[in-house]
mmCIF file of N, CA and C in Angstrom:
data_model
loop_
_atom_site.group_PDB
_atom_site.id
_atom_site.type_symbol
_atom_site.label_atom_id
_atom_site.label_comp_id
_atom_site.label_asym_id
_atom_site.label_seq_id
_atom_site.Cartn_x
_atom_site.Cartn_y
_atom_site.Cartn_z
ATOM 1 N N UNK A 299 274.866 82.453 140.010
ATOM 2 C CA UNK A 299 272.575 82.715 140.090
ATOM 3 C C UNK A 299 272.376 83.812 141.678
ATOM 4 N N UNK A 300 273.352 84.681 141.816
ATOM 5 C CA UNK A 300 272.823 85.740 143.082
ATOM 6 C C UNK A 300 272.270 87.149 141.653
ATOM 7 N N UNK A 301 273.031 87.293 140.738
ATOM 8 C CA UNK A 301 272.540 87.967 140.227
ATOM 9 C C UNK A 301 271.141 88.358 139.746
ATOM 10 N N UNK A 302 270.977 86.541 138.689
ATOM 11 C CA UNK A 302 269.867 86.332 138.586
ATOM 12 C C UNK A 302 268.440 86.458 139.747
ATOM 13 N N UNK A 303 268.946 85.899 140.637
ATOM 14 C CA UNK A 303 268.055 86.460 141.652
ATOM 15 C C UNK A 303 267.687 88.005 142.015
ATOM 16 N N UNK A 304 268.581 89.031 141.915
ATOM 17 C CA UNK A 304 268.666 89.980 142.281
ATOM 18 C C UNK A 304 268.079 90.884 140.837
ATOM 19 N N UNK A 305 268.263 90.121 139.950
ATOM 20 C CA UNK A 305 267.278 91.147 138.923
ATOM 21 C C UNK A 305 266.209 90.994 138.822
ATOM 22 N N UNK A 306 265.972 89.858 138.940
ATOM 23 C CA UNK A 306 264.253 89.570 138.650
ATOM 24 C C UNK A 306 263.249 89.772 140.417
ATOM 25 N N UNK A 307 264.057 89.819 141.432
ATOM 26 C CA UNK A 307 263.804 91.162 142.215
ATOM 27 C C UNK A 307 263.449 92.494 141.801
ATOM 28 N N UNK A 308 264.473 92.769 141.242
ATOM 29 C CA UNK A 308 264.263 94.258 140.453
ATOM 30 C C UNK A 308 263.131 94.606 140.014
ATOM 31 N N UNK A 309 263.011 93.204 138.555
ATOM 32 C CA UNK A 309 261.573 93.547 137.953
ATOM 33 C C UNK A 309 260.347 93.273 138.776
ATOM 34 N N UNK A 310 260.153 92.628 139.291
ATOM 35 C CA UNK A 310 259.116 92.311 140.226
ATOM 36 C C UNK A 310 258.898 93.829 141.254
ATOM 37 N N UNK A 311 259.960 94.456 141.262
ATOM 38 C CA UNK A 311 259.828 95.713 142.358
ATOM 39 C C UNK A 311 259.352 96.965 141.192
ATOM 40 N N UNK A 312 259.577 96.881 139.969
ATOM 41 C CA UNK A 312 259.599 98.286 139.234
ATOM 42 C C UNK A 312 258.128 98.034 138.639
ATOM 43 N N UNK A 313 257.439 96.060 137.872
ATOM 44 C CA UNK A 313 256.125 96.226 137.656
ATOM 45 C C UNK A 313 255.372 96.390 139.114
ATOM 46 N N UNK A 314 255.455 96.533 139.875
ATOM 47 C CA UNK A 314 254.570 96.576 141.377
ATOM 48 C C UNK A 314 254.902 98.101 141.133
ATOM 49 N N UNK A 315 255.871 98.846 141.107
ATOM 50 C CA UNK A 315 255.947 100.394 141.304
ATOM 51 C C UNK A 315 255.063 100.868 139.861
ATOM 52 N N UNK A 316 255.244 99.967 138.744
ATOM 53 C CA UNK A 316 254.049 100.757 137.872
ATOM 54 C C UNK A 316 252.477 100.221 137.539
ATOM 55 N N UNK A 317 252.559 99.322 138.167
ATOM 56 C CA UNK A 317 250.779 99.678 138.702
ATOM 57 C C UNK A 317 250.254 100.430 139.998
ATOM 58 N N UNK A 318 251.030 100.389 140.396
ATOM 59 C CA UNK A 318 250.480 101.391 141.497
ATOM 60 C C UNK A 318 250.633 102.595 140.871
ATOM 61 N N UNK A 319 251.463 102.888 139.981
ATOM 62 C CA UNK A 319 251.732 104.326 138.895
ATOM 63 C C UNK A 319 249.991 104.785 138.408
ATOM 64 N N UNK A 320 250.150 103.709 138.174
ATOM 65 C CA UNK A 320 248.831 103.126 136.746
ATOM 66 C C UNK A 320 247.582 102.931 137.456
ATOM 67 N N UNK A 321 247.641 103.089 138.774
ATOM 68 C CA UNK A 321 246.445 102.955 139.586
ATOM 69 C C UNK A 321 245.739 104.195 139.680
ATOM 70 N N UNK A 322 247.163 104.885 140.133
ATOM 71 C CA UNK A 322 247.068 106.448 140.712
ATOM 72 C C UNK A 322 246.945 107.702 139.641
ATOM 73 N N UNK A 323 247.075 107.248 138.082
ATOM 74 C CA UNK A 323 246.288 108.198 137.476
ATOM 75 C C UNK A 323 245.413 107.825 137.393
ATOM 76 N N UNK A 324 244.558 106.230 137.148
ATOM 77 C CA UNK A 324 243.558 106.261 136.617
ATOM 78 C C UNK A 324 242.173 106.214 137.343
ATOM 79 N N UNK A 325 243.013 106.625 138.489
ATOM 80 C CA UNK A 325 242.099 107.053 139.975
ATOM 81 C C UNK A 325 241.582 108.637 139.908
ATOM 82 N N UNK A 326 242.937 109.178 139.750
ATOM 83 C CA UNK A 326 242.567 110.487 139.272
ATOM 84 C C UNK A 326 242.159 111.349 137.852
ATOM 85 N N UNK A 327 242.040 110.316 137.214
ATOM 86 C CA UNK A 327 241.206 110.108 135.925
ATOM 87 C C UNK A 327 242.005 110.546 134.888
ATOM 88 N N UNK A 328 243.373 110.430 134.943
ATOM 89 C CA UNK A 328 244.370 111.139 133.732
ATOM 90 C C UNK A 328 244.068 110.353 132.529
ATOM 91 N N UNK A 329 244.370 110.578 131.640
ATOM 92 C CA UNK A 329 243.975 109.519 130.656
ATOM 93 C C UNK A 329 245.315 109.626 129.365
ATOM 94 N N UNK A 330 246.203 108.130 129.311
ATOM 95 C CA UNK A 330 246.568 107.493 129.622
ATOM 96 C C UNK A 330 246.755 107.719 127.885
ATOM 97 N N UNK A 331 247.595 108.304 127.143
ATOM 98 C CA UNK A 331 247.522 108.432 125.497
ATOM 99 C C UNK A 331 248.829 107.841 125.526
ATOM 100 N N UNK A 332 248.565 107.006 123.868
ATOM 101 C CA UNK A 332 249.973 106.589 123.194
ATOM 102 C C UNK A 332 250.758 107.310 122.663
ATOM 103 N N UNK A 333 251.852 107.389 122.473
ATOM 104 C CA UNK A 333 252.698 108.381 121.500
ATOM 105 C C UNK A 333 252.115 108.722 120.168
ATOM 106 N N UNK A 334 252.290 109.512 119.773
ATOM 107 C CA UNK A 334 251.759 110.097 118.405
ATOM 108 C C UNK A 334 252.924 109.664 117.212
ATOM 109 N N UNK A 335 252.091 108.926 116.141
ATOM 110 C CA UNK A 335 252.613 108.338 115.027
ATOM 111 C C UNK A 335 253.584 109.191 114.451
ATOM 112 N N UNK A 336 255.103 108.510 113.989
ATOM 113 C CA UNK A 336 255.970 110.304 113.723
ATOM 114 C C UNK A 336 255.981 109.951 112.256
ATOM 115 N N UNK A 337 255.549 111.500 111.989
ATOM 116 C CA UNK A 337 255.426 111.606 110.396
ATOM 117 C C UNK A 337 256.101 111.079 109.614
ATOM 118 N N UNK A 338 255.526 110.527 108.129
ATOM 119 C CA UNK A 338 256.521 109.856 106.779
ATOM 120 C C UNK A 338 258.188 110.215 107.371
ATOM 121 N N UNK A 339 258.815 109.643 106.836
ATOM 122 C CA UNK A 339 260.432 109.728 106.925
ATOM 123 C C UNK A 339 260.200 110.530 105.584
ATOM 124 N N UNK A 340 260.970 111.403 105.720
ATOM 125 C CA UNK A 340 261.941 112.318 104.822
ATOM 126 C C UNK A 340 262.028 111.933 103.424
ATOM 127 N N UNK A 341 262.177 112.603 102.721
ATOM 128 C CA UNK A 341 263.631 112.260 101.074
ATOM 129 C C UNK A 341 264.349 113.120 101.597
ATOM 130 N N UNK A 342 265.410 111.252 101.128
ATOM 131 C CA UNK A 342 267.102 112.296 101.334
ATOM 132 C C UNK A 342 267.247 113.047 100.157
ATOM 133 N N UNK A 343 267.894 113.998 99.868
ATOM 134 C CA UNK A 343 268.197 115.006 98.968
ATOM 135 C C UNK A 343 269.399 114.512 98.309
ATOM 136 N N UNK A 344 269.330 114.681 96.553
ATOM 137 C CA UNK A 344 269.554 113.722 96.065
ATOM 138 C C UNK A 344 271.084 113.963 96.011
ATOM 139 N N UNK A 345 272.051 115.740 95.988
ATOM 140 C CA UNK A 345 272.902 116.130 96.300
ATOM 141 C C UNK A 345 273.711 115.077 97.224
ATOM 142 N N UNK A 346 272.788 114.642 98.675
ATOM 143 C CA UNK A 346 273.346 113.967 99.849
ATOM 144 C C UNK A 346 273.545 111.780 99.238
ATOM 145 N N UNK A 347 272.468 111.817 98.147
ATOM 146 C CA UNK A 347 272.984 110.553 97.469
ATOM 147 C C UNK A 347 274.261 110.413 96.872
ATOM 148 N N UNK A 348 274.436 111.822 96.618
ATOM 149 C CA UNK A 348 275.461 111.279 95.251
ATOM 150 C C UNK A 348 276.800 111.476 95.997
ATOM 151 N N UNK A 349 276.366 112.306 96.992
ATOM 152 C CA UNK A 349 277.653 112.610 98.075
ATOM 153 C C UNK A 349 278.136 111.024 98.570
ATOM 154 N N UNK A 350 277.344 110.096 98.934
ATOM 155 C CA UNK A 350 277.736 109.646 99.811
ATOM 156 C C UNK A 350 278.255 107.877 98.720
ATOM 157 N N UNK A 351 277.559 108.383 97.464
ATOM 158 C CA UNK A 351 277.814 107.464 96.438
ATOM 159 C C UNK A 351 279.497 107.436 95.982
ATOM 160 N N UNK A 352 279.945 109.317 95.738
ATOM 161 C CA UNK A 352 281.140 109.374 95.554
ATOM 162 C C UNK A 352 281.753 108.214 97.021
ATOM 163 N N UNK A 353 281.669 108.291 97.708
ATOM 164 C CA UNK A 353 282.389 107.964 99.061
ATOM 165 C C UNK A 353 282.736 106.288 98.901
ATOM 166 N N UNK A 354 281.718 105.473 97.865
ATOM 167 C CA UNK A 354 281.943 104.232 97.692
ATOM 168 C C UNK A 354 282.670 104.032 96.271
ATOM 169 N N UNK A 355 283.073 104.786 95.673
ATOM 170 C CA UNK A 355 283.584 104.548 94.021
ATOM 171 C C UNK A 355 285.400 104.393 94.437
#
C-alpha cells in the first residue's frame, strides 16, 4: 500500500514538473515538434534470409 502511494506521488510530481517545463518553453516561444517518422523499413538482403532459413533446417 505504501509503495502504491509513493508511486502515485512520484507520478504527480513528474506531471507537475512536466507542466512547468512545457509552460516555460511555450513562454519563451520554443516550438515543440513531433519526432520525425522513421524512414521506411529497409529490405532484408536475400543472403541474410537464406542464412536464417538454413538455421531452421
